Amino acid sequence: MLRVPGVGALVLMSLLGFAGYALLLPTAPLWAAHGGADEGGAGLVNAVLMLATVAFQTAVPGALRRLGWRTTLVAGVLLLGLPSPALALTDQLGWILVASAVRGAGFAVVTVCGATAIAELVDSSRRGRAIGVYGLAVAAPQVLLTPSAAWFAEEVDFRVVLVAGALPALAVPFAAALGRLLDGTVAGGAAEALGVPRSGRARTLLALALPSVVLLAVTTPGGALLTFAPQLGHGAAVAMVGLLGLTVAAALSRWLVGGLADRYGPSRFVPPLLVLCAAGLGLCGWSLTGSGPGPVGLVAGMTIVGVSYGSLQNLTLVTAFAAVPDRDRSIASAVWNIGFDAGTGLGSLVVGFVAAGTSFTVGLLTTAALCLAVAPAALVGGRRHAPPHA
Protein backbone atom coordinates (compact mmCIF):
# COMPACT_ATOMS: atom_id res chain seq x y z
CA MET A 1 0.00 0.00 0.00
CA LEU A 2 2.86 2.40 0.78
CA ARG A 3 4.03 2.06 -2.83
CA VAL A 4 0.75 3.50 -4.12
CA PRO A 5 1.39 7.15 -5.15
CA GLY A 6 0.28 9.55 -2.46
CA VAL A 7 -0.22 6.98 0.31
CA GLY A 8 3.22 7.63 1.82
CA ALA A 9 2.56 11.37 2.09
CA LEU A 10 -0.88 10.68 3.55
CA VAL A 11 0.61 8.35 6.17
CA LEU A 12 3.28 10.87 7.22
CA MET A 13 0.75 13.72 7.36
CA SER A 14 -1.58 11.55 9.45
CA LEU A 15 1.19 10.45 11.82
CA LEU A 16 2.15 14.05 12.62
CA GLY A 17 -1.42 15.35 12.62
CA PHE A 18 -2.69 12.72 15.00
CA ALA A 19 0.42 13.01 17.17
CA GLY A 20 -0.70 16.46 18.27
CA TYR A 21 -4.24 15.22 18.75
CA ALA A 22 -3.10 12.19 20.77
CA LEU A 23 -0.86 14.22 23.07
CA LEU A 24 -3.57 16.68 24.05
CA LEU A 25 -6.61 14.38 24.18
CA PRO A 26 -5.98 13.34 27.82
CA THR A 27 -3.66 16.23 28.72
CA ALA A 28 -5.83 19.27 27.89
CA PRO A 29 -8.72 18.17 30.18
CA LEU A 30 -6.19 17.38 32.91
CA TRP A 31 -4.66 20.85 32.40
CA ALA A 32 -8.13 22.34 32.91
CA ALA A 33 -8.56 20.29 36.09
CA HIS A 34 -5.14 21.58 37.19
CA GLY A 35 -6.61 25.09 36.86
CA GLY A 36 -9.58 24.24 39.08
CA ALA A 37 -12.21 22.87 36.64
CA ASP A 38 -14.45 20.04 37.95
CA GLU A 39 -15.28 16.83 36.03
CA GLY A 40 -17.91 18.63 33.97
CA GLY A 41 -15.55 21.46 33.07
CA ALA A 42 -12.75 19.05 32.18
CA GLY A 43 -15.18 17.11 30.00
CA LEU A 44 -16.07 20.31 28.16
CA VAL A 45 -12.52 20.59 26.78
CA ASN A 46 -12.75 17.62 24.42
CA ALA A 47 -16.47 18.23 23.91
CA VAL A 48 -15.71 21.70 22.50
CA LEU A 49 -12.85 20.26 20.42
CA MET A 50 -15.20 17.74 18.87
CA LEU A 51 -18.11 20.17 18.51
CA ALA A 52 -15.88 22.48 16.49
CA THR A 53 -14.60 19.50 14.53
CA VAL A 54 -18.10 18.35 13.63
CA ALA A 55 -19.18 21.88 12.71
CA PHE A 56 -16.26 22.38 10.34
CA GLN A 57 -16.42 18.86 8.88
CA THR A 58 -19.64 19.82 7.12
CA ALA A 59 -17.72 22.59 5.31
CA VAL A 60 -14.70 20.52 4.22
CA PRO A 61 -16.20 19.15 0.96
CA GLY A 62 -17.02 22.71 -0.12
CA ALA A 63 -13.54 23.90 0.84
CA LEU A 64 -11.98 21.17 -1.29
CA ARG A 65 -14.11 22.23 -4.24
CA ARG A 66 -13.37 25.95 -3.88
CA LEU A 67 -9.80 26.03 -2.55
CA GLY A 68 -8.40 22.73 -3.76
CA TRP A 69 -6.72 19.93 -1.82
CA ARG A 70 -3.33 21.59 -1.30
CA THR A 71 -4.59 24.80 0.30
CA THR A 72 -7.19 23.00 2.40
CA LEU A 73 -4.75 20.39 3.73
CA VAL A 74 -2.02 22.91 4.60
CA ALA A 75 -4.52 25.14 6.41
CA GLY A 76 -5.81 22.11 8.31
CA VAL A 77 -2.48 20.96 9.75
CA LEU A 78 -1.58 24.54 10.74
CA LEU A 79 -4.91 25.13 12.50
CA LEU A 80 -4.53 21.84 14.36
CA GLY A 81 -0.93 22.41 15.45
CA LEU A 82 -0.27 26.10 16.02
CA PRO A 83 -2.79 26.78 18.85
CA SER A 84 -1.36 24.01 21.04
CA PRO A 85 1.61 25.93 22.52
CA ALA A 86 -0.79 28.77 23.40
CA LEU A 87 -2.40 26.44 25.94
CA ALA A 88 0.78 26.66 28.00
CA LEU A 89 0.08 30.35 28.69
CA THR A 90 -2.65 29.62 31.23
CA ASP A 91 -4.65 26.73 32.70
CA GLN A 92 -7.90 28.73 32.84
CA LEU A 93 -10.83 26.89 31.32
CA GLY A 94 -12.02 29.67 29.00
CA TRP A 95 -8.66 29.98 27.26
CA ILE A 96 -8.37 26.20 26.90
CA LEU A 97 -11.82 26.03 25.30
CA VAL A 98 -10.96 28.74 22.74
CA ALA A 99 -7.74 26.98 21.73
CA SER A 100 -9.62 23.67 21.55
CA ALA A 101 -12.19 25.16 19.19
CA VAL A 102 -9.50 26.41 16.79
CA ARG A 103 -7.76 23.04 16.91
CA GLY A 104 -11.10 21.41 16.13
CA ALA A 105 -11.31 23.32 12.84
CA GLY A 106 -7.94 21.91 11.81
CA PHE A 107 -8.82 18.44 13.00
CA ALA A 108 -11.94 18.55 10.83
CA VAL A 109 -9.80 19.06 7.73
CA VAL A 110 -7.26 16.37 8.62
CA THR A 111 -9.89 13.73 9.37
CA VAL A 112 -12.24 14.29 6.43
CA CYS A 113 -9.46 14.75 3.89
CA GLY A 114 -7.50 11.78 5.15
CA ALA A 115 -10.39 9.33 4.83
CA THR A 116 -11.44 10.78 1.47
CA ALA A 117 -7.89 10.65 0.13
CA ILE A 118 -7.47 6.94 0.85
CA ALA A 119 -10.64 6.25 -1.14
CA GLU A 120 -9.34 8.36 -4.03
CA LEU A 121 -5.87 6.79 -4.05
CA VAL A 122 -6.80 3.07 -3.79
CA ASP A 123 -9.35 1.05 -5.79
CA SER A 124 -12.39 -0.46 -4.07
CA SER A 125 -11.15 -4.08 -4.19
CA ARG A 126 -8.33 -3.22 -1.77
CA ARG A 127 -10.12 -0.55 0.21
CA GLY A 128 -10.45 -2.51 3.45
CA ARG A 129 -6.69 -3.11 3.58
CA ALA A 130 -5.98 0.49 2.56
CA ILE A 131 -8.22 1.78 5.32
CA GLY A 132 -6.38 -0.58 7.66
CA VAL A 133 -3.01 0.98 6.74
CA TYR A 134 -4.44 4.48 7.07
CA GLY A 135 -6.03 3.49 10.36
CA LEU A 136 -2.68 2.24 11.63
CA ALA A 137 -1.12 5.63 10.80
CA VAL A 138 -3.95 7.33 12.68
CA ALA A 139 -3.78 4.97 15.65
CA ALA A 140 0.01 4.65 16.03
CA PRO A 141 0.47 8.12 17.58
CA GLN A 142 -2.31 7.32 20.04
CA VAL A 143 -0.55 4.07 20.98
CA LEU A 144 2.77 5.81 21.55
CA LEU A 145 1.67 9.16 22.96
CA THR A 146 -1.80 9.08 24.55
CA PRO A 147 -0.94 6.63 27.36
CA SER A 148 2.20 8.51 28.40
CA ALA A 149 1.13 12.11 27.76
CA ALA A 150 -0.93 12.59 30.92
CA TRP A 151 1.65 10.76 33.05
CA PHE A 152 4.48 12.90 31.64
CA ALA A 153 2.46 16.08 32.13
CA GLU A 154 1.74 15.31 35.78
CA GLU A 155 5.11 13.86 36.72
CA VAL A 156 7.42 16.09 34.63
CA ASP A 157 5.88 19.21 33.05
CA PHE A 158 2.53 20.03 31.47
CA ARG A 159 4.06 22.70 29.26
CA VAL A 160 6.41 20.32 27.46
CA VAL A 161 3.44 18.20 26.35
CA LEU A 162 1.40 21.26 25.36
CA VAL A 163 4.20 22.66 23.21
CA ALA A 164 4.75 19.23 21.61
CA GLY A 165 1.11 19.40 20.55
CA ALA A 166 2.30 21.65 17.70
CA LEU A 167 3.64 18.58 15.81
CA PRO A 168 0.86 18.76 13.16
CA ALA A 169 2.40 22.00 11.86
CA LEU A 170 5.46 19.98 10.82
CA ALA A 171 3.25 18.06 8.38
CA VAL A 172 2.97 21.03 5.99
CA PRO A 173 5.39 19.55 3.35
CA PHE A 174 3.54 16.23 3.29
CA ALA A 175 0.13 17.92 3.18
CA ALA A 176 1.31 20.07 0.27
CA ALA A 177 2.70 17.06 -1.64
CA LEU A 178 -0.48 15.04 -1.16
CA GLY A 179 -2.59 18.05 -2.09
CA ARG A 180 -0.68 18.62 -5.34
CA LEU A 181 -1.19 14.99 -6.34
CA LEU A 182 -4.92 15.01 -5.60
CA ASP A 183 -5.45 18.41 -7.25
CA GLY A 184 -3.98 16.83 -10.39
CA THR A 185 -6.00 13.60 -10.29
CA VAL A 186 -9.34 14.55 -8.69
CA ALA A 187 -10.47 16.92 -11.41
CA GLY A 188 -13.45 17.71 -13.57
CA GLY A 189 -16.53 15.72 -12.58
CA ALA A 190 -14.81 14.27 -9.53
CA ALA A 191 -14.02 17.72 -8.18
CA GLU A 192 -17.61 18.80 -8.64
CA ALA A 193 -18.68 15.70 -6.74
CA LEU A 194 -16.83 16.98 -3.69
CA GLY A 195 -19.70 19.33 -3.01
CA VAL A 196 -23.05 18.30 -1.56
CA PRO A 197 -24.91 16.43 -4.33
CA ARG A 198 -27.79 18.30 -5.93
CA SER A 199 -29.96 15.21 -6.20
CA GLY A 200 -30.26 12.09 -4.15
CA ARG A 201 -29.07 13.91 -1.02
CA ALA A 202 -31.62 12.24 1.26
CA ARG A 203 -30.83 8.80 -0.19
CA THR A 204 -27.11 9.29 0.40
CA LEU A 205 -27.57 10.40 4.01
CA LEU A 206 -30.01 7.56 4.70
CA ALA A 207 -27.51 5.02 3.39
CA LEU A 208 -24.92 6.42 5.81
CA ALA A 209 -27.21 6.47 8.85
CA LEU A 210 -26.53 2.96 10.17
CA PRO A 211 -22.71 3.00 10.02
CA SER A 212 -22.78 6.47 11.59
CA VAL A 213 -24.96 5.33 14.50
CA VAL A 214 -22.74 2.28 15.08
CA LEU A 215 -19.67 4.48 15.05
CA LEU A 216 -21.31 6.95 17.44
CA ALA A 217 -22.11 4.10 19.82
CA VAL A 218 -18.51 2.88 20.05
CA THR A 219 -16.71 6.23 19.97
CA THR A 220 -18.81 7.60 22.84
CA PRO A 221 -17.25 5.23 25.40
CA GLY A 222 -13.91 5.45 23.60
CA GLY A 223 -13.91 9.23 23.98
CA ALA A 224 -14.87 8.93 27.63
CA LEU A 225 -12.01 6.55 28.45
CA LEU A 226 -9.46 8.58 26.49
CA THR A 227 -10.54 11.74 28.30
CA PHE A 228 -11.00 10.50 31.85
CA ALA A 229 -8.57 7.58 32.28
CA PRO A 230 -6.19 9.74 34.38
CA GLN A 231 -9.10 10.75 36.64
CA LEU A 232 -10.61 7.30 37.32
CA GLY A 233 -8.94 7.01 40.71
CA HIS A 234 -6.33 4.30 40.20
CA GLY A 235 -3.40 6.66 39.61
CA ALA A 236 -1.36 7.90 36.67
CA ALA A 237 0.56 4.64 36.16
CA VAL A 238 -2.59 2.52 35.90
CA ALA A 239 -4.15 5.09 33.56
CA MET A 240 -1.06 4.91 31.36
CA VAL A 241 -1.19 1.10 31.17
CA GLY A 242 -4.95 1.13 30.53
CA LEU A 243 -4.61 3.67 27.74
CA LEU A 244 -1.77 1.62 26.29
CA GLY A 245 -3.99 -1.46 26.27
CA LEU A 246 -6.85 0.46 24.65
CA THR A 247 -4.78 2.14 21.96
CA VAL A 248 -2.65 -0.90 21.07
CA ALA A 249 -5.75 -3.08 20.79
CA ALA A 250 -7.49 -0.41 18.70
CA ALA A 251 -4.54 0.04 16.35
CA LEU A 252 -3.99 -3.67 15.73
CA SER A 253 -7.67 -4.52 15.36
CA ARG A 254 -8.32 -1.59 13.01
CA TRP A 255 -5.44 -2.77 10.82
CA LEU A 256 -6.13 -6.53 10.91
CA VAL A 257 -9.90 -6.38 10.44
CA GLY A 258 -9.45 -4.75 7.01
CA GLY A 259 -8.57 -8.03 5.31
CA LEU A 260 -11.55 -9.76 6.93
CA ALA A 261 -13.86 -6.99 5.73
CA ASP A 262 -12.55 -7.35 2.16
CA ARG A 263 -13.05 -11.12 2.25
CA TYR A 264 -16.31 -11.60 4.16
CA GLY A 265 -17.96 -8.18 4.17
CA PRO A 266 -18.08 -5.94 7.25
CA SER A 267 -21.67 -6.40 8.45
CA ARG A 268 -21.39 -9.78 10.18
CA PHE A 269 -18.75 -8.53 12.61
CA VAL A 270 -20.56 -5.40 13.83
CA PRO A 271 -23.18 -6.72 16.32
CA PRO A 272 -20.81 -9.00 18.29
CA LEU A 273 -18.24 -6.20 18.49
CA LEU A 274 -20.85 -3.87 20.00
CA VAL A 275 -21.70 -6.51 22.62
CA LEU A 276 -17.98 -7.01 23.31
CA CYS A 277 -17.58 -3.27 23.83
CA ALA A 278 -20.45 -3.25 26.33
CA ALA A 279 -18.82 -6.13 28.22
CA GLY A 280 -15.51 -4.29 28.40
CA LEU A 281 -17.23 -1.17 29.68
CA GLY A 282 -19.06 -3.20 32.30
CA LEU A 283 -15.70 -4.53 33.50
CA CYS A 284 -14.28 -0.99 33.60
CA GLY A 285 -17.23 0.27 35.62
CA TRP A 286 -17.05 -2.66 38.04
CA SER A 287 -13.33 -2.10 38.57
CA LEU A 288 -14.07 1.36 39.98
CA THR A 289 -16.29 0.00 42.77
CA GLY A 290 -15.13 -1.29 46.15
CA SER A 291 -16.04 -4.89 45.28
CA GLY A 292 -14.52 -4.82 41.80
CA PRO A 293 -11.23 -6.22 40.47
CA GLY A 294 -9.44 -2.88 40.79
CA PRO A 295 -6.64 -1.74 38.48
CA VAL A 296 -6.29 -5.10 36.71
CA GLY A 297 -9.96 -5.06 35.80
CA LEU A 298 -9.74 -1.49 34.51
CA VAL A 299 -6.78 -2.32 32.26
CA ALA A 300 -8.45 -5.49 30.98
CA GLY A 301 -11.74 -3.71 30.35
CA MET A 302 -10.07 -0.85 28.48
CA THR A 303 -8.19 -3.34 26.31
CA ILE A 304 -11.42 -5.17 25.45
CA VAL A 305 -13.06 -1.86 24.56
CA GLY A 306 -10.04 -1.10 22.35
CA VAL A 307 -10.68 -4.19 20.20
CA SER A 308 -14.20 -3.02 19.39
CA TYR A 309 -13.17 0.63 19.15
CA GLY A 310 -10.54 -0.06 16.49
CA SER A 311 -12.39 -2.75 14.54
CA LEU A 312 -15.61 -0.79 14.22
CA GLN A 313 -13.77 2.29 12.97
CA ASN A 314 -12.54 0.29 9.98
CA LEU A 315 -15.77 -1.66 9.39
CA THR A 316 -18.05 1.38 9.49
CA LEU A 317 -15.82 3.33 7.09
CA VAL A 318 -15.75 0.41 4.62
CA THR A 319 -19.56 0.21 4.93
CA ALA A 320 -19.95 3.95 4.40
CA PHE A 321 -17.88 4.01 1.20
CA ALA A 322 -19.71 0.92 -0.13
CA ALA A 323 -23.12 2.47 0.59
CA VAL A 324 -22.76 5.50 -1.71
CA PRO A 325 -21.70 6.16 -5.32
CA ASP A 326 -18.07 7.06 -5.94
CA ARG A 327 -19.03 10.68 -6.58
CA ASP A 328 -20.17 10.96 -2.95
CA ARG A 329 -16.98 9.68 -1.32
CA SER A 330 -16.21 12.99 0.39
CA ILE A 331 -19.78 13.11 1.72
CA ALA A 332 -19.37 9.59 3.13
CA SER A 333 -16.06 10.62 4.69
CA ALA A 334 -17.54 13.77 6.21
CA VAL A 335 -20.56 11.95 7.66
CA TRP A 336 -18.37 9.12 9.01
CA ASN A 337 -16.00 11.59 10.65
CA ILE A 338 -18.91 13.53 12.11
CA GLY A 339 -20.13 10.31 13.73
CA PHE A 340 -16.65 9.57 15.05
CA ASP A 341 -15.99 12.99 16.50
CA ALA A 342 -19.53 13.55 17.74
CA GLY A 343 -19.23 10.30 19.68
CA THR A 344 -15.85 11.29 21.12
CA GLY A 345 -17.19 14.67 22.23
CA LEU A 346 -20.43 13.15 23.52
CA GLY A 347 -18.52 10.64 25.62
CA SER A 348 -16.39 13.39 27.13
CA LEU A 349 -19.39 15.61 27.84
CA VAL A 350 -21.98 13.08 29.02
CA VAL A 351 -19.71 10.90 31.12
CA GLY A 352 -18.14 14.00 32.65
CA PHE A 353 -21.45 15.45 33.77
CA VAL A 354 -22.87 12.07 34.85
CA ALA A 355 -19.73 11.47 36.90
CA ALA A 356 -19.98 14.91 38.47
CA GLY A 357 -23.49 14.04 39.67
CA THR A 358 -23.06 10.34 40.45
CA SER A 359 -19.87 8.39 39.61
CA PHE A 360 -17.68 7.32 36.72
CA THR A 361 -19.12 3.81 37.08
CA VAL A 362 -22.61 5.07 36.24
CA GLY A 363 -21.22 7.13 33.35
CA LEU A 364 -19.43 4.15 31.79
CA LEU A 365 -22.42 1.85 32.23
CA THR A 366 -24.54 4.43 30.44
CA THR A 367 -22.29 4.16 27.38
CA ALA A 368 -22.42 0.34 27.63
CA ALA A 369 -26.21 0.54 27.43
CA LEU A 370 -25.88 2.61 24.26
CA CYS A 371 -23.77 -0.12 22.62
CA LEU A 372 -26.33 -2.79 23.54
CA ALA A 373 -29.20 -0.65 22.24
CA VAL A 374 -27.56 -0.21 18.82
CA ALA A 375 -26.52 -3.89 18.39
CA PRO A 376 -30.00 -5.18 17.31
CA ALA A 377 -30.33 -2.43 14.71
CA ALA A 378 -26.88 -3.33 13.36
CA LEU A 379 -27.89 -7.00 13.18
CA VAL A 380 -31.09 -6.27 11.25
CA GLY A 381 -29.48 -3.67 9.00
CA GLY A 382 -26.48 -5.89 8.28
CA ARG A 383 -28.67 -8.78 7.15
CA ARG A 384 -30.72 -6.49 4.95
CA HIS A 385 -27.70 -4.98 3.17
CA ALA A 386 -25.26 -7.88 3.27
CA PRO A 387 -23.56 -8.54 -0.09
CA PRO A 388 -24.41 -11.86 -1.82
CA HIS A 389 -20.94 -13.38 -1.21
CA ALA A 390 -21.18 -12.68 2.54
XYZ file of C-alpha atoms in Angstrom:
390
model
C 0.000 0.000 0.000
C 2.858 2.396 0.782
C 4.034 2.063 -2.834
C 0.751 3.502 -4.117
C 1.387 7.151 -5.154
C 0.280 9.549 -2.460
C -0.217 6.979 0.308
C 3.218 7.631 1.818
C 2.561 11.374 2.089
C -0.877 10.679 3.551
C 0.607 8.348 6.173
C 3.282 10.873 7.225
C 0.748 13.715 7.365
C -1.580 11.547 9.449
C 1.187 10.450 11.824
C 2.154 14.049 12.623
C -1.418 15.352 12.617
C -2.693 12.721 15.004
C 0.419 13.006 17.173
C -0.698 16.463 18.273
C -4.244 15.221 18.747
C -3.095 12.194 20.767
C -0.864 14.219 23.071
C -3.573 16.679 24.052
C -6.611 14.382 24.179
C -5.978 13.343 27.816
C -3.661 16.234 28.717
C -5.830 19.266 27.886
C -8.715 18.167 30.178
C -6.190 17.376 32.910
C -4.663 20.846 32.400
C -8.135 22.337 32.915
C -8.562 20.288 36.094
C -5.143 21.584 37.192
C -6.606 25.091 36.857
C -9.585 24.241 39.075
C -12.206 22.866 36.643
C -14.450 20.043 37.947
C -15.279 16.830 36.034
C -17.908 18.633 33.968
C -15.552 21.463 33.066
C -12.753 19.051 32.181
C -15.177 17.113 30.001
C -16.067 20.314 28.163
C -12.521 20.590 26.777
C -12.751 17.622 24.416
C -16.474 18.226 23.909
C -15.705 21.695 22.499
C -12.848 20.261 20.420
C -15.204 17.737 18.869
C -18.111 20.171 18.507
C -15.876 22.480 16.489
C -14.599 19.495 14.530
C -18.099 18.351 13.635
C -19.184 21.883 12.710
C -16.257 22.379 10.336
C -16.419 18.863 8.876
C -19.635 19.820 7.123
C -17.717 22.586 5.314
C -14.697 20.524 4.220
C -16.205 19.149 0.961
C -17.022 22.708 -0.116
C -13.538 23.902 0.840
C -11.979 21.174 -1.291
C -14.115 22.232 -4.238
C -13.366 25.954 -3.883
C -9.802 26.030 -2.548
C -8.398 22.726 -3.761
C -6.722 19.927 -1.824
C -3.329 21.590 -1.296
C -4.590 24.802 0.304
C -7.188 22.996 2.399
C -4.752 20.392 3.735
C -2.019 22.913 4.597
C -4.524 25.138 6.406
C -5.813 22.111 8.308
C -2.485 20.961 9.753
C -1.585 24.538 10.737
C -4.913 25.130 12.504
C -4.529 21.845 14.361
C -0.934 22.411 15.451
C -0.272 26.100 16.025
C -2.794 26.778 18.850
C -1.355 24.014 21.040
C 1.610 25.934 22.516
C -0.790 28.766 23.401
C -2.400 26.436 25.935
C 0.778 26.662 28.003
C 0.081 30.350 28.695
C -2.652 29.625 31.232
C -4.649 26.726 32.704
C -7.897 28.730 32.845
C -10.831 26.888 31.319
C -12.022 29.666 28.996
C -8.658 29.976 27.261
C -8.366 26.201 26.896
C -11.823 26.028 25.303
C -10.957 28.744 22.743
C -7.742 26.976 21.726
C -9.617 23.665 21.551
C -12.194 25.162 19.186
C -9.495 26.407 16.787
C -7.760 23.039 16.913
C -11.098 21.410 16.128
C -11.314 23.323 12.845
C -7.941 21.914 11.808
C -8.822 18.436 12.996
C -11.940 18.552 10.827
C -9.804 19.060 7.726
C -7.259 16.374 8.622
C -9.891 13.733 9.373
C -12.239 14.292 6.429
C -9.462 14.753 3.886
C -7.498 11.776 5.154
C -10.387 9.328 4.829
C -11.442 10.781 1.466
C -7.886 10.654 0.126
C -7.467 6.940 0.851
C -10.645 6.246 -1.137
C -9.341 8.362 -4.031
C -5.866 6.787 -4.048
C -6.800 3.068 -3.793
C -9.352 1.050 -5.786
C -12.391 -0.458 -4.067
C -11.147 -4.083 -4.190
C -8.334 -3.220 -1.765
C -10.122 -0.550 0.215
C -10.447 -2.508 3.455
C -6.691 -3.108 3.575
C -5.981 0.489 2.556
C -8.215 1.781 5.323
C -6.378 -0.576 7.658
C -3.012 0.982 6.738
C -4.440 4.484 7.068
C -6.030 3.485 10.365
C -2.681 2.244 11.627
C -1.123 5.627 10.795
C -3.953 7.328 12.677
C -3.776 4.969 15.647
C 0.015 4.649 16.031
C 0.467 8.120 17.584
C -2.308 7.321 20.037
C -0.551 4.070 20.978
C 2.772 5.814 21.548
C 1.669 9.159 22.960
C -1.797 9.081 24.547
C -0.939 6.626 27.355
C 2.204 8.509 28.401
C 1.128 12.110 27.763
C -0.929 12.586 30.923
C 1.648 10.764 33.048
C 4.478 12.902 31.645
C 2.459 16.083 32.135
C 1.741 15.306 35.781
C 5.113 13.865 36.721
C 7.418 16.093 34.628
C 5.880 19.206 33.047
C 2.529 20.033 31.472
C 4.056 22.702 29.257
C 6.405 20.319 27.461
C 3.443 18.204 26.351
C 1.399 21.262 25.356
C 4.203 22.663 23.206
C 4.750 19.235 21.608
C 1.109 19.399 20.555
C 2.304 21.650 17.700
C 3.645 18.579 15.814
C 0.864 18.760 13.158
C 2.404 21.997 11.860
C 5.463 19.977 10.822
C 3.246 18.063 8.381
C 2.975 21.025 5.988
C 5.389 19.553 3.352
C 3.535 16.228 3.287
C 0.128 17.920 3.179
C 1.308 20.069 0.268
C 2.703 17.057 -1.641
C -0.483 15.043 -1.159
C -2.595 18.054 -2.089
C -0.680 18.620 -5.340
C -1.194 14.991 -6.344
C -4.917 15.012 -5.603
C -5.446 18.406 -7.252
C -3.984 16.831 -10.387
C -6.003 13.603 -10.291
C -9.338 14.554 -8.694
C -10.471 16.920 -11.414
C -13.453 17.708 -13.569
C -16.531 15.721 -12.578
C -14.811 14.274 -9.531
C -14.019 17.718 -8.180
C -17.605 18.804 -8.642
C -18.676 15.699 -6.740
C -16.834 16.980 -3.687
C -19.703 19.330 -3.009
C -23.045 18.295 -1.560
C -24.915 16.430 -4.331
C -27.791 18.299 -5.929
C -29.956 15.205 -6.201
C -30.260 12.094 -4.148
C -29.069 13.911 -1.021
C -31.618 12.242 1.260
C -30.830 8.802 -0.193
C -27.115 9.292 0.400
C -27.574 10.404 4.009
C -30.011 7.561 4.696
C -27.509 5.020 3.388
C -24.916 6.417 5.806
C -27.205 6.467 8.845
C -26.527 2.956 10.172
C -22.711 3.001 10.019
C -22.783 6.472 11.592
C -24.962 5.327 14.499
C -22.742 2.281 15.080
C -19.667 4.482 15.048
C -21.308 6.952 17.443
C -22.112 4.098 19.825
C -18.509 2.878 20.054
C -16.706 6.234 19.975
C -18.809 7.598 22.842
C -17.247 5.227 25.398
C -13.911 5.454 23.599
C -13.907 9.229 23.978
C -14.869 8.927 27.634
C -12.011 6.550 28.447
C -9.458 8.579 26.490
C -10.545 11.743 28.301
C -11.000 10.500 31.853
C -8.567 7.577 32.282
C -6.188 9.742 34.378
C -9.105 10.748 36.642
C -10.613 7.302 37.324
C -8.942 7.009 40.715
C -6.331 4.296 40.196
C -3.405 6.661 39.613
C -1.358 7.899 36.673
C 0.562 4.644 36.159
C -2.594 2.522 35.903
C -4.155 5.090 33.564
C -1.064 4.907 31.356
C -1.192 1.100 31.172
C -4.947 1.132 30.525
C -4.609 3.667 27.740
C -1.768 1.616 26.286
C -3.993 -1.456 26.268
C -6.849 0.458 24.651
C -4.777 2.144 21.964
C -2.651 -0.903 21.067
C -5.752 -3.083 20.794
C -7.489 -0.410 18.703
C -4.541 0.039 16.354
C -3.994 -3.671 15.735
C -7.672 -4.523 15.355
C -8.321 -1.588 13.015
C -5.443 -2.767 10.822
C -6.132 -6.534 10.914
C -9.901 -6.379 10.438
C -9.448 -4.754 7.011
C -8.568 -8.029 5.309
C -11.555 -9.761 6.926
C -13.855 -6.991 5.726
C -12.552 -7.353 2.156
C -13.045 -11.125 2.249
C -16.306 -11.596 4.156
C -17.955 -8.179 4.171
C -18.081 -5.940 7.247
C -21.666 -6.402 8.454
C -21.390 -9.783 10.178
C -18.749 -8.532 12.610
C -20.557 -5.402 13.828
C -23.181 -6.717 16.324
C -20.813 -8.997 18.290
C -18.241 -6.203 18.495
C -20.847 -3.874 20.005
C -21.697 -6.509 22.619
C -17.976 -7.013 23.306
C -17.575 -3.270 23.826
C -20.446 -3.246 26.335
C -18.821 -6.135 28.218
C -15.508 -4.290 28.402
C -17.234 -1.167 29.679
C -19.058 -3.201 32.303
C -15.701 -4.534 33.500
C -14.281 -0.990 33.597
C -17.227 0.268 35.621
C -17.051 -2.664 38.038
C -13.331 -2.102 38.566
C -14.073 1.361 39.975
C -16.287 -0.002 42.770
C -15.133 -1.288 46.154
C -16.040 -4.889 45.283
C -14.515 -4.819 41.796
C -11.235 -6.222 40.466
C -9.444 -2.880 40.790
C -6.635 -1.740 38.484
C -6.286 -5.103 36.714
C -9.965 -5.055 35.804
C -9.736 -1.494 34.506
C -6.778 -2.317 32.260
C -8.446 -5.491 30.975
C -11.741 -3.708 30.348
C -10.072 -0.848 28.484
C -8.186 -3.338 26.307
C -11.419 -5.166 25.453
C -13.063 -1.856 24.560
C -10.036 -1.103 22.347
C -10.677 -4.188 20.200
C -14.196 -3.017 19.388
C -13.175 0.630 19.154
C -10.544 -0.060 16.487
C -12.391 -2.748 14.539
C -15.610 -0.789 14.216
C -13.768 2.286 12.974
C -12.539 0.290 9.978
C -15.768 -1.658 9.388
C -18.046 1.379 9.492
C -15.824 3.329 7.086
C -15.754 0.411 4.619
C -19.557 0.206 4.929
C -19.951 3.952 4.405
C -17.880 4.006 1.198
C -19.711 0.922 -0.127
C -23.115 2.471 0.592
C -22.757 5.495 -1.713
C -21.705 6.156 -5.324
C -18.065 7.061 -5.942
C -19.030 10.683 -6.584
C -20.173 10.956 -2.949
C -16.975 9.682 -1.315
C -16.208 12.987 0.388
C -19.781 13.105 1.716
C -19.373 9.592 3.129
C -16.062 10.617 4.685
C -17.541 13.775 6.213
C -20.556 11.949 7.659
C -18.369 9.124 9.014
C -15.997 11.593 10.653
C -18.909 13.535 12.113
C -20.127 10.306 13.731
C -16.648 9.569 15.053
C -15.990 12.990 16.503
C -19.526 13.555 17.743
C -19.231 10.301 19.681
C -15.854 11.286 21.121
C -17.193 14.665 22.233
C -20.427 13.153 23.520
C -18.519 10.640 25.620
C -16.391 13.391 27.127
C -19.387 15.614 27.841
C -21.982 13.078 29.020
C -19.713 10.901 31.125
C -18.141 14.003 32.647
C -21.451 15.449 33.767
C -22.869 12.071 34.853
C -19.730 11.466 36.905
C -19.979 14.914 38.468
C -23.491 14.044 39.668
C -23.059 10.338 40.445
C -19.873 8.391 39.610
C -17.683 7.318 36.719
C -19.118 3.806 37.080
C -22.611 5.074 36.239
C -21.222 7.127 33.351
C -19.426 4.147 31.789
C -22.424 1.846 32.231
C -24.542 4.433 30.438
C -22.289 4.157 27.384
C -22.425 0.338 27.630
C -26.214 0.538 27.433
C -25.882 2.612 24.255
C -23.774 -0.124 22.616
C -26.334 -2.787 23.543
C -29.199 -0.648 22.237
C -27.560 -0.213 18.823
C -26.520 -3.889 18.385
C -30.003 -5.180 17.308
C -30.330 -2.425 14.707
C -26.882 -3.325 13.358
C -27.885 -6.996 13.177
C -31.093 -6.273 11.245
C -29.483 -3.666 8.997
C -26.478 -5.892 8.281
C -28.665 -8.783 7.147
C -30.721 -6.489 4.947
C -27.701 -4.975 3.170
C -25.262 -7.882 3.273
C -23.563 -8.542 -0.093
C -24.408 -11.862 -1.818
C -20.945 -13.383 -1.211
C -21.177 -12.675 2.541
